[in-house]
Short mmCIF file of C-alpha atoms and ligand atoms in Angstrom, two decimals:
data_model
loop_
_atom_site.label_atom_id
_atom_site.label_comp_id
_atom_site.label_asym_id
_atom_site.label_seq_id
_atom_site.Cartn_x
_atom_site.Cartn_y
_atom_site.Cartn_z
CA UNK A 2 -2.69 32.04 -0.99
CA UNK A 3 -4.70 31.27 1.00
CA UNK A 4 -7.76 30.49 -0.60
CA UNK A 5 -10.56 28.94 2.72
CA UNK A 6 -10.20 27.85 5.99
CA UNK A 7 -11.20 24.40 7.63
CA UNK A 8 -11.66 24.78 10.76
CA UNK A 9 -10.75 21.57 12.73
CA UNK A 10 -11.42 20.21 16.24
CA UNK A 11 -8.14 19.49 16.01
CA UNK A 12 -4.99 18.25 14.07
CA UNK A 13 -2.01 15.91 14.59
CA UNK A 14 1.49 16.74 13.25
CA UNK A 15 3.62 14.61 14.11
CA UNK A 16 3.07 12.97 17.36
CA UNK A 17 1.18 16.84 18.30
CA UNK A 18 -2.04 17.56 18.94
CA UNK A 19 -3.06 22.24 18.29
CA UNK A 20 -6.47 22.56 19.09
CA UNK A 21 -8.86 24.22 17.29
CA UNK A 22 -6.89 24.59 14.28
CA UNK A 23 -7.47 26.63 11.25
CA UNK A 24 -6.04 25.09 7.87
CA UNK A 25 -5.67 27.61 5.45
CA UNK A 26 -4.83 26.16 1.73
CA UNK A 27 -4.40 27.28 -1.50
CA UNK A 28 -6.22 26.98 -4.89
CA UNK A 29 -4.58 23.71 -5.42
CA UNK A 30 -4.84 22.12 -2.40
CA UNK A 31 -1.63 23.01 -0.21
CA UNK A 32 -1.61 24.07 2.96
CA UNK A 33 -0.99 27.79 3.31
CA UNK A 34 -1.16 28.58 7.22
CA UNK A 35 -1.63 26.87 9.91
CA UNK A 36 -2.94 28.51 13.06
CA UNK A 37 -4.43 27.72 16.66
CA UNK A 38 -6.58 31.10 16.15
CA UNK A 39 -9.78 32.37 14.39
CA UNK A 40 -7.87 33.81 11.02
CA UNK A 41 -9.68 37.07 11.25
CA UNK A 42 -11.57 36.85 7.55
CA UNK A 43 -11.84 34.00 5.05
CA UNK A 44 -14.27 31.31 3.99
CA UNK A 45 -13.92 29.24 7.54
CA UNK A 46 -15.88 25.63 6.65
CA UNK A 47 -16.03 23.96 10.25
CA UNK A 48 -15.38 20.63 10.68
CA UNK A 49 -16.97 18.44 13.36
CA UNK A 50 -13.48 16.24 13.68
CA UNK A 51 -10.16 15.87 14.23
CA UNK A 52 -7.86 15.56 11.18
CA UNK A 53 -4.61 13.45 10.64
CA UNK A 54 -2.62 12.44 7.77
CA UNK A 55 -4.55 9.94 5.40
CA UNK A 56 -3.26 6.66 5.96
CA UNK A 57 -0.98 5.25 3.18
CA UNK A 58 -1.51 1.76 1.36
CA UNK A 59 2.24 0.62 0.31
CA UNK A 60 0.79 -2.11 -1.84
CA UNK A 61 -1.59 -3.58 -4.02
CA UNK A 62 -2.47 -5.68 -6.60
CA UNK A 63 -5.74 -3.36 -7.31
CA UNK A 64 -6.93 -6.49 -10.06
CA UNK A 65 -7.31 -8.96 -7.00
CA UNK A 66 -9.61 -6.57 -5.10
CA UNK A 67 -12.33 -8.97 -7.94
CA UNK A 68 -11.57 -12.25 -5.90
CA UNK A 69 -11.28 -10.70 -2.42
CA UNK A 70 -13.60 -13.17 -0.13
CA UNK A 71 -14.19 -15.86 -2.76
CA UNK A 72 -11.26 -18.58 -1.98
CA UNK A 73 -12.45 -19.59 1.21
CA UNK A 74 -14.53 -22.60 0.48
CA UNK A 75 -12.24 -25.23 1.07
CA UNK A 76 -11.76 -29.08 0.62
CA UNK A 77 -12.93 -30.41 4.01
CA UNK A 78 -10.48 -33.74 2.56
CA UNK A 79 -7.12 -33.37 3.19
CA UNK A 80 -5.81 -31.99 -0.18
CA UNK A 81 -4.01 -29.00 1.69
CA UNK A 82 -5.46 -25.91 0.17
CA UNK A 83 -2.14 -22.70 0.91
CA UNK A 84 -0.53 -19.54 -1.08
CA UNK A 85 0.05 -21.91 -4.15
CA UNK A 86 -3.53 -22.88 -5.07
CA UNK A 87 -4.77 -19.35 -4.54
CA UNK A 88 -2.40 -18.60 -6.71
CA UNK A 89 -4.15 -20.40 -9.24
CA UNK A 90 -7.08 -19.54 -8.93
CA UNK A 91 -5.08 -15.82 -8.89
CA UNK A 92 -3.78 -16.35 -12.29
CA UNK A 93 -6.99 -17.60 -13.87
CA UNK A 94 -8.16 -13.87 -12.82
CA UNK A 95 -5.43 -12.36 -14.26
CA UNK A 96 -5.40 -14.38 -17.44
CA UNK A 97 -9.44 -12.98 -18.20
CA UNK A 98 -9.45 -9.40 -17.01
CA UNK A 99 -9.81 -6.31 -20.25
CA UNK A 100 -8.00 -3.01 -19.77
CA UNK A 101 -12.77 -1.96 -19.26
CA UNK A 102 -12.79 -4.58 -16.25
CA UNK A 103 -9.10 -3.23 -14.69
CA UNK A 104 -10.13 -0.44 -14.46
CA UNK A 105 -13.73 -0.75 -12.90
CA UNK A 106 -12.03 -3.17 -10.52
CA UNK A 107 -9.30 -0.61 -9.57
CA UNK A 108 -11.38 2.49 -9.42
CA UNK A 109 -14.22 0.74 -7.29
CA UNK A 110 -11.01 -0.59 -4.58
CA UNK A 111 -9.60 2.52 -4.96
CA UNK A 112 -12.98 5.19 -3.46
CA UNK A 113 -13.04 2.56 -1.20
CA UNK A 114 -9.53 2.95 -0.05
CA UNK A 115 -9.88 6.59 0.24
CA UNK A 116 -14.08 6.21 2.48
CA UNK A 117 -10.99 3.68 4.97
CA UNK A 118 -9.26 6.95 4.98
CA UNK A 119 -6.41 5.64 2.65
CA UNK A 120 -4.56 8.76 1.08
CA UNK A 121 -2.37 6.97 -1.47
CA UNK A 122 -1.75 3.66 -3.21
CA UNK A 123 1.43 2.02 -3.64
CA UNK A 124 0.05 -0.23 -7.50
CA UNK A 125 2.79 -3.25 -7.49
CA UNK A 126 1.64 -3.87 -11.10
CA UNK A 127 2.58 -6.80 -12.69
CA UNK A 128 0.07 -7.70 -15.62
CA UNK A 129 1.18 -6.30 -18.23
CA UNK A 130 0.38 -7.28 -21.62
CA UNK A 131 -2.66 -8.16 -23.40
CA UNK A 132 -4.24 -11.39 -22.47
CA UNK A 133 -2.90 -13.80 -25.64
CA UNK A 134 0.81 -12.14 -23.75
CA UNK A 135 1.26 -10.23 -26.40
CA UNK A 136 2.27 -6.03 -26.11
CA UNK A 137 -0.70 -3.64 -26.20
CA UNK A 138 -0.18 -0.86 -28.58
CA UNK A 139 0.45 1.60 -25.66
CA UNK A 140 2.74 -0.38 -24.00
CA UNK A 141 1.60 1.18 -20.70
CA UNK A 142 -1.96 0.19 -21.23
CA UNK A 143 -3.06 -1.06 -17.91
CA UNK A 144 -0.62 0.61 -15.72
CA UNK A 145 -2.76 3.75 -17.73
CA UNK A 146 -6.13 2.98 -16.71
CA UNK A 147 -4.92 2.25 -12.93
CA UNK A 148 -3.50 5.60 -12.81
CA UNK A 149 -6.87 6.70 -14.25
CA UNK A 150 -8.56 4.54 -11.75
CA UNK A 151 -7.28 6.37 -8.70
CA UNK A 152 -7.78 10.33 -10.34
CA UNK A 153 -11.38 9.14 -10.89
CA UNK A 154 -11.61 8.08 -7.61
CA UNK A 155 -9.69 10.50 -6.15
CA UNK A 156 -6.57 9.40 -4.24
CA UNK A 157 -3.28 9.38 -4.76
CA UNK A 158 -1.34 6.23 -6.48
CA UNK A 159 2.45 5.64 -7.24
CA UNK A 160 2.61 3.25 -10.26
CA UNK A 161 5.23 0.37 -10.13
CA UNK A 162 5.58 -1.70 -12.92
CA UNK A 163 7.06 -4.79 -12.56
CA UNK A 164 10.05 -6.65 -13.65
CA UNK A 165 8.70 -9.78 -14.68
CA UNK A 166 11.40 -12.15 -16.46
CA UNK A 167 11.25 -15.31 -15.40
CA UNK A 168 9.00 -18.50 -14.20
CA UNK A 169 10.57 -18.95 -11.06
CA UNK A 170 14.98 -19.85 -9.68
CA UNK A 171 16.27 -20.47 -12.84
CA UNK A 172 12.77 -21.28 -15.10
CA UNK A 173 11.24 -20.20 -18.10
CA UNK A 174 7.88 -18.98 -17.33
CA UNK A 175 5.27 -20.72 -18.04
CA UNK A 176 2.13 -19.79 -19.74
CA UNK A 177 -0.18 -19.38 -17.20
CA UNK A 178 2.46 -15.90 -16.16
CA UNK A 179 2.33 -14.95 -20.09
CA UNK A 180 0.55 -10.94 -19.13
CA UNK A 181 2.96 -10.44 -16.43
CA UNK A 182 6.53 -10.45 -19.05
CA UNK A 183 8.91 -8.54 -20.09
CA UNK A 184 11.66 -10.89 -21.37
CA UNK A 185 14.71 -9.17 -20.99
CA UNK A 186 16.15 -5.86 -18.94
CA UNK A 187 15.95 -3.59 -22.11
CA UNK A 188 12.22 -4.55 -22.24
CA UNK A 189 11.68 -4.16 -18.52
CA UNK A 190 13.06 -0.18 -19.27
CA UNK A 191 10.74 0.30 -22.70
CA UNK A 192 7.72 -1.09 -20.23
CA UNK A 193 9.52 1.77 -17.94
CA UNK A 194 9.61 4.38 -19.88
CA UNK A 195 5.85 4.01 -20.49
CA UNK A 196 4.58 4.06 -17.45
CA UNK A 197 6.43 7.31 -16.98
CA UNK A 198 4.73 8.52 -19.77
CA UNK A 199 0.73 6.94 -17.78
CA UNK A 200 1.81 8.69 -14.90
CA UNK A 201 2.41 12.38 -16.79
CA UNK A 202 -1.74 11.43 -17.11
CA UNK A 203 -2.74 12.31 -13.36
CA UNK A 204 -1.25 15.20 -10.86
CA UNK A 205 -1.75 12.88 -8.43
CA UNK A 206 0.42 9.86 -10.25
CA UNK A 207 4.28 9.01 -9.84
CA UNK A 208 6.45 6.57 -10.88
CA UNK A 209 8.09 3.95 -8.74
CA UNK A 210 10.50 0.57 -9.37
CA UNK A 211 10.68 -2.78 -8.53
CA UNK A 212 11.07 -6.34 -8.95
CA UNK A 213 8.14 -8.98 -8.59
CA UNK A 214 10.37 -11.09 -6.51
CA UNK A 215 13.94 -12.59 -6.74
CA UNK A 216 12.16 -15.87 -8.44
CA UNK A 217 11.16 -13.36 -11.19
CA UNK A 218 14.36 -12.07 -12.26
CA UNK A 219 17.99 -13.22 -13.28
CA UNK A 220 20.89 -12.67 -11.01
CA UNK A 221 22.69 -10.57 -14.46
CA UNK A 222 19.22 -8.22 -15.25
CA UNK A 223 18.62 -7.80 -11.50
CA UNK A 224 21.85 -6.15 -11.37
CA UNK A 225 21.41 -4.31 -14.54
CA UNK A 226 18.13 -2.32 -14.20
CA UNK A 227 19.46 -1.01 -11.04
CA UNK A 228 20.91 1.83 -11.91
CA UNK A 229 17.82 3.24 -13.50
CA UNK A 230 15.67 3.17 -10.94
CA UNK A 231 16.94 6.68 -10.00
CA UNK A 232 16.28 7.18 -6.78
CA UNK A 233 12.50 5.88 -7.06
CA UNK A 234 11.68 4.16 -4.56
CA UNK A 235 12.04 0.28 -5.54
CA UNK A 236 9.72 -2.63 -4.48
CA UNK A 237 10.06 -6.03 -4.56
CA UNK A 238 8.22 -9.46 -2.86
CA UNK A 239 10.59 -10.34 -0.60
CA UNK A 240 9.98 -13.33 1.61
CA UNK A 241 6.72 -14.27 1.41
CA UNK A 242 6.68 -18.31 1.81
CA UNK A 243 8.91 -21.01 3.49
CA UNK A 244 8.32 -22.24 -0.06
CA UNK A 245 10.29 -19.73 -1.53
CA UNK A 246 12.76 -19.14 0.35
CA UNK A 247 14.20 -23.39 0.34
CA UNK A 248 14.14 -22.21 -3.93
CA UNK A 249 16.41 -19.67 -3.28
CA UNK A 250 18.42 -21.79 -1.13
CA UNK A 251 18.83 -24.29 -3.66
CA UNK A 252 19.35 -22.54 -6.20
CA UNK A 253 21.78 -19.69 -4.93
CA UNK A 254 23.06 -21.39 -1.36
CA UNK A 255 21.58 -18.65 0.08
CA UNK A 256 18.55 -17.39 1.08
CA UNK A 257 16.20 -14.28 -0.25
CA UNK A 258 17.33 -11.25 2.52
CA UNK A 259 21.33 -12.76 2.28
CA UNK A 260 21.71 -12.98 -1.15
CA UNK A 261 20.32 -9.66 -2.77
CA UNK A 262 22.02 -7.65 0.11
CA UNK A 263 25.09 -9.50 -1.06
CA UNK A 264 24.25 -8.49 -4.83
CA UNK A 265 23.61 -5.26 -4.94
CA UNK A 266 23.44 -1.72 -2.32
CA UNK A 267 20.43 -2.22 -0.25
CA UNK A 268 19.40 1.01 1.32
CA UNK A 269 16.70 3.38 2.24
CA UNK A 270 15.28 3.83 -1.26
CA UNK A 271 13.81 -0.46 -1.07
CA UNK A 272 11.01 -1.63 0.20
CA UNK A 273 10.94 -4.99 1.06
CA UNK A 274 7.50 -6.36 0.73
CA UNK A 275 6.08 -9.68 2.66
CA UNK A 276 9.54 -10.53 4.07
CA UNK A 277 7.78 -12.42 6.74
CA UNK A 278 10.49 -15.13 6.88
CA UNK A 279 13.69 -14.51 8.27
CA UNK A 280 16.74 -15.70 10.47
CA UNK A 281 18.76 -13.67 12.66
CA UNK A 282 20.72 -11.45 11.04
CA UNK A 283 18.26 -10.81 8.53
CA UNK A 284 15.96 -8.68 11.10
CA UNK A 285 19.68 -7.14 11.84
CA UNK A 286 20.79 -7.15 7.92
CA UNK A 287 17.41 -5.21 6.79
CA UNK A 288 17.32 -2.75 9.85
CA UNK A 289 20.57 -1.86 9.71
CA UNK A 290 20.60 -0.88 6.25
CA UNK A 291 17.92 1.83 6.62
CA UNK A 292 15.82 -0.54 3.98
CA UNK A 293 11.66 -0.57 4.81
CA UNK A 294 9.57 -3.84 5.09
CA UNK A 295 6.25 -3.50 3.52
CA UNK A 296 3.74 -5.65 6.32
CA UNK A 297 0.18 -6.74 4.50
CA UNK A 298 -1.21 -8.02 7.76
CA UNK A 299 -4.50 -9.36 6.91
CA UNK A 300 -3.63 -10.65 2.68
CA UNK A 301 -0.48 -12.72 4.82
CA UNK A 302 -2.75 -13.98 8.03
CA UNK A 303 -5.96 -15.02 4.76
CA UNK A 304 -2.78 -16.63 2.51
CA UNK A 305 -1.25 -18.59 5.74
CA UNK A 306 1.93 -16.96 5.24
CA UNK A 307 3.47 -16.94 8.74
CA UNK A 308 4.14 -14.06 10.97
CA UNK A 309 6.97 -10.64 10.49
CA UNK A 310 9.43 -11.07 13.23
CA UNK A 311 8.31 -7.52 14.15
CA UNK A 312 8.88 -7.04 17.97
CA UNK A 313 13.24 -7.68 17.30
CA UNK A 314 12.99 -5.69 14.16
CA UNK A 315 10.97 -2.55 15.85
CA UNK A 316 13.82 -2.82 19.22
CA UNK A 317 16.39 -2.38 15.84
CA UNK A 318 14.41 1.05 14.79
CA UNK A 319 13.70 -0.53 11.82
CA UNK A 320 11.71 0.53 10.33
CA UNK A 321 8.12 -0.54 7.99
CA UNK A 322 4.45 0.48 6.30
CA UNK A 323 1.29 -1.16 5.93
CA UNK A 324 -0.51 -2.89 2.62
CA UNK A 325 -3.24 -4.40 1.11
CA UNK A 326 -2.11 -6.19 -0.95
CA UNK A 327 -5.06 -8.53 -1.89
CA UNK A 328 -7.67 -6.16 -0.67
CA UNK A 329 -9.13 -9.41 1.21
CA UNK A 330 -9.49 -6.38 4.00
CA UNK A 331 -8.98 -2.93 3.35
CA UNK A 332 -9.32 -0.82 6.59
CA UNK A 333 -6.18 0.31 7.86
CA UNK A 334 -6.98 0.15 11.39
CA UNK A 335 -7.36 -3.65 11.14
CA UNK A 336 -4.19 -3.77 9.88
CA UNK A 337 -2.56 -2.16 12.31
CA UNK A 338 -4.72 -4.03 14.74
CA UNK A 339 -3.59 -7.16 12.87
CA UNK A 340 -0.44 -6.98 13.14
CA UNK A 341 0.47 -5.85 17.15
CA UNK A 342 -1.96 -8.96 18.06
CA UNK A 343 0.03 -11.34 16.11
CA UNK A 344 3.09 -10.10 18.49
CA UNK A 345 0.87 -10.64 21.11
CA UNK A 346 -0.72 -14.04 20.40
CA UNK A 347 3.29 -15.06 20.03
CA UNK A 348 5.41 -13.44 23.15
CA UNK A 349 1.38 -13.32 25.77
CA UNK A 350 2.35 -9.60 26.16
CA UNK A 351 0.32 -6.77 25.63
CA UNK A 352 3.15 -4.34 25.09
CA UNK A 353 4.18 -5.37 21.76
CA UNK A 354 3.74 -1.64 19.70
CA UNK A 355 6.10 0.55 20.76
CA UNK A 356 9.21 2.43 20.48
CA UNK A 357 11.74 3.71 23.28
CA UNK A 358 10.16 6.79 23.30
CA UNK A 359 6.90 6.00 22.18
CA UNK A 360 4.69 3.90 24.67
CA UNK A 361 1.33 4.19 22.64
CA UNK A 362 0.65 1.77 21.37
CA UNK A 363 -1.95 3.72 18.32
CA UNK A 364 0.16 6.37 18.02
CA UNK A 365 2.91 4.23 17.38
CA UNK A 366 2.20 2.15 14.84
CA UNK A 367 0.18 4.63 12.73
CA UNK A 368 3.48 7.16 12.86
CA UNK A 369 5.83 4.13 11.48
CA UNK A 370 3.30 3.89 8.79
CA UNK A 371 2.96 6.53 7.82
CA UNK A 372 5.89 8.04 7.72
CA UNK A 373 7.78 4.64 5.58
CA UNK A 374 4.69 4.56 3.88
CA UNK A 375 5.57 7.94 2.07
CA UNK A 376 8.30 7.16 1.48
CA UNK A 377 7.46 4.06 0.05
CA UNK A 378 5.49 6.47 -2.35
CA UNK A 379 8.39 8.64 -3.31
CA UNK A 380 7.12 12.12 -1.08
CA UNK A 381 9.90 13.44 -0.49
CA UNK A 382 9.32 15.55 2.36
CA UNK A 383 8.25 13.45 5.15
CA UNK A 384 6.18 16.17 6.93
CA UNK A 385 2.05 16.07 6.91
CA UNK A 386 -0.55 18.77 7.40
CA UNK A 387 2.39 21.62 7.51
CA UNK A 388 3.07 24.62 5.40
CA UNK A 389 3.72 23.46 1.95
CA UNK A 390 2.31 19.60 2.03
CA UNK A 391 -1.29 19.16 0.09
CA UNK A 392 -4.28 18.91 2.60
CA UNK A 393 -4.49 15.03 2.27
CA UNK A 394 -6.02 13.80 5.79
CA UNK A 395 -8.64 11.46 7.16
CA UNK A 396 -11.28 13.02 9.50
CA UNK A 397 -12.31 10.61 13.13
CA UNK A 398 -15.64 11.98 14.14
CA UNK A 399 -16.29 13.67 17.64
CA UNK A 400 -19.14 12.73 17.77
CA UNK A 401 -18.19 8.95 17.94
CA UNK A 402 -19.36 8.87 21.84
CA UNK A 403 -15.64 6.13 22.78
CA UNK A 404 -14.77 9.18 20.41
CA UNK A 405 -16.83 12.22 22.00
CA UNK A 406 -15.65 10.33 25.89
CA UNK A 407 -11.56 10.27 24.86
CA UNK A 408 -9.30 12.90 26.29
CA UNK A 409 -7.01 14.20 23.27
CA UNK A 410 -4.38 12.36 24.10
CA UNK A 411 -5.64 9.00 23.90
CA UNK A 412 -7.78 8.97 20.43
CA UNK A 413 -5.42 7.95 18.52
CA UNK A 414 -5.16 4.26 20.19
CA UNK A 415 -8.98 4.73 20.85
CA UNK A 416 -9.71 5.53 16.78
CA UNK A 417 -6.67 2.64 15.84
CA UNK A 418 -7.44 -0.83 17.93
CA UNK A 419 -11.39 0.41 18.43
CA UNK A 420 -12.06 2.31 15.67
CA UNK A 421 -14.23 0.32 12.27
CA UNK A 422 -14.76 3.03 9.26
CA UNK A 423 -18.06 4.68 10.55
CA UNK A 424 -14.98 6.80 12.72
CA UNK A 425 -14.53 8.15 10.04
CA UNK A 426 -16.52 11.97 9.30
CA UNK A 427 -14.77 11.89 6.45
CA UNK A 428 -11.63 11.49 3.90
CA UNK A 429 -9.73 15.26 2.02
CA UNK A 430 -7.49 14.80 -1.21
CA UNK A 431 -5.50 18.14 -1.91
CA UNK A 432 -8.15 20.44 0.23
CA UNK A 433 -11.64 18.15 -1.07
CA UNK A 434 -13.78 15.91 0.33
CA UNK A 435 -14.12 12.59 -1.68
CA UNK A 436 -15.65 10.87 0.73
CA UNK A 437 -18.25 11.46 3.83
CA UNK A 438 -20.69 10.28 6.18
CA UNK A 439 -18.29 6.99 5.42
CA UNK A 440 -19.15 7.59 1.80
CA UNK A 441 -17.41 7.95 -1.45
CA UNK A 442 -19.03 10.47 -3.45
CA UNK A 443 -18.98 8.82 -6.35
CA UNK A 444 -20.44 5.55 -4.62
CA UNK A 445 -22.77 5.36 -7.21
CA UNK A 446 -21.30 5.33 -10.18
CA UNK A 447 -17.87 3.94 -9.30
CA UNK A 448 -20.16 1.04 -7.72
CA UNK A 449 -22.28 0.24 -10.75
CA UNK A 450 -19.71 0.13 -13.30
CA UNK A 451 -17.29 -2.10 -11.47
CA UNK A 452 -20.90 -4.21 -10.86
CA UNK A 453 -21.31 -4.29 -14.54
CA UNK A 454 -17.83 -5.77 -14.57
CA UNK A 455 -17.55 -7.99 -12.70
CA UNK A 456 -20.82 -9.93 -13.50
CA UNK A 457 -18.78 -10.98 -16.80
CA UNK A 458 -15.88 -11.83 -14.98
CA UNK A 459 -19.22 -14.15 -13.64
CA UNK A 460 -16.08 -15.40 -11.13
CA UNK A 461 -19.34 -15.17 -8.38
ZN1 ZN B 508 1.60 -8.24 -3.31
#
C-alpha cells in the first residue's frame, strides 16, 4: 500500500525519462506506483530534482580509504614508485587496524559514497583475521563490522569475503599477508558461512563469493570451492599488473584470462576486476562468455596500472561496471569520465563511449555501469525505479544553472561530464533521504568517530 509520494520533476527508467513523475512507496521503501499525473490523495513530498537510479560501486577495499592521498610523496631519485611499493604501505595499514577502526573508516567511506550518489557497494574483503594472524572468535568479525558500517551509513552492501590462500603463484604467504589467509578450501568455506551470518545483521546486506586473485589461490582450491558459489556473483582481481601476467605465464604457461577460462566455466556470474592487460583473444573471450569486467579508473590511474581496452570490448558488447577500489576518488561521474578520457587520449577521437544503439556517452556509460553493477551486487532484477523495486536514487538538482538550462534529453550527459557532488540534491535509499544538500545526515557523528580512529592510527 502506498504510504507517501515523491513528486520528482523527472524520473529515469531504463533510458527513458518520465516528467513529471509521482513515485508512491510502501512502508518498506518499495515503489508501489509510478504516475505521470498528480495522485488524487495521499501525502506528496515535492522534490526539485531529476531522480535517477543510484550508482553501484562494484569494487571497494574500505580500509584503504584511511590512506587516500597519503601515497603521493615520491622519491625524486630514480627509485621506482609503482603498484608494488604502494602495496607495501597498504600492507602496513592492513596489519595495524583493529575492528573498531575498520568500522569507523568504512562508515565514513560509505557515508561519502552515499553523498556522491552510490546506493550499493560490493566490498571485496580480505582483512579477515586479527593483527597476529589468529582467527577472531567470530570468524567474520571484520566482515560484520563492514556490514554494520553500511547499516549506519545507510548504503546497501554486498559483502564479498575473499579466498586468499597463497603468497603468490606457487608461493606460501609472507608474514605481511597473515591477516588475509584461509589455509585451504575448507577454511574459506567456513569463512563464507560465517560471513553469510554477518550479512543477516542488516536487511540491506547480501553475500558474494570470490578469489582475491589467481596468484592467491591454488589450482585445486580454485576448483574445490567453486560449487559453493551457488549462483552468487564471483569477484576476482584478474590482470591488473604486467608483473602479475608475467608471473602467471611463468607458472602456468598461460596468461590469467586464458588460464582461468581453461580451468572453469566462466559465465555472467563472474566479475573480473581490473582486466587491465588483455591480449586480443582475451578481450573476445570475456565479451563472448557474458562475464563482466569491473574497472576502477581513478585507482588504476593513481597506481599507474594501465588502460583497459574498452573500445574493442564494447564493440563486442562486453559488459562492465565501475568501482572505487582504493577510494582515491569517490565521485562516480569522475570514474566514468576518466574511463572515457583514457580511450579518447589513446584514440585521438571523441566518440569512444557508446553502443551501436546509443550515441549519448553520458547515458551509455551511466546505464552500462548500472546494469552490470547490479549484477555484481547480486541484485536479481535489473529494473530500476519501477514498481516492485526499492526507491534507491540519486536526485540531480534542477536549480543548478547547467542543469536548469539543459534539455531533459541532454541532462544526463551534462551531469556526467560536467557535474560534481554539488549537482546532487540528495540520495534516497529505500525511499529515505540519506544525504541532502551535499551532506550525509549523520556526517558530524560519523566524521568525529572516523577522525578519532585515524588519529589513533597515526598515519598522517
Ligand atoms: Zn582491488
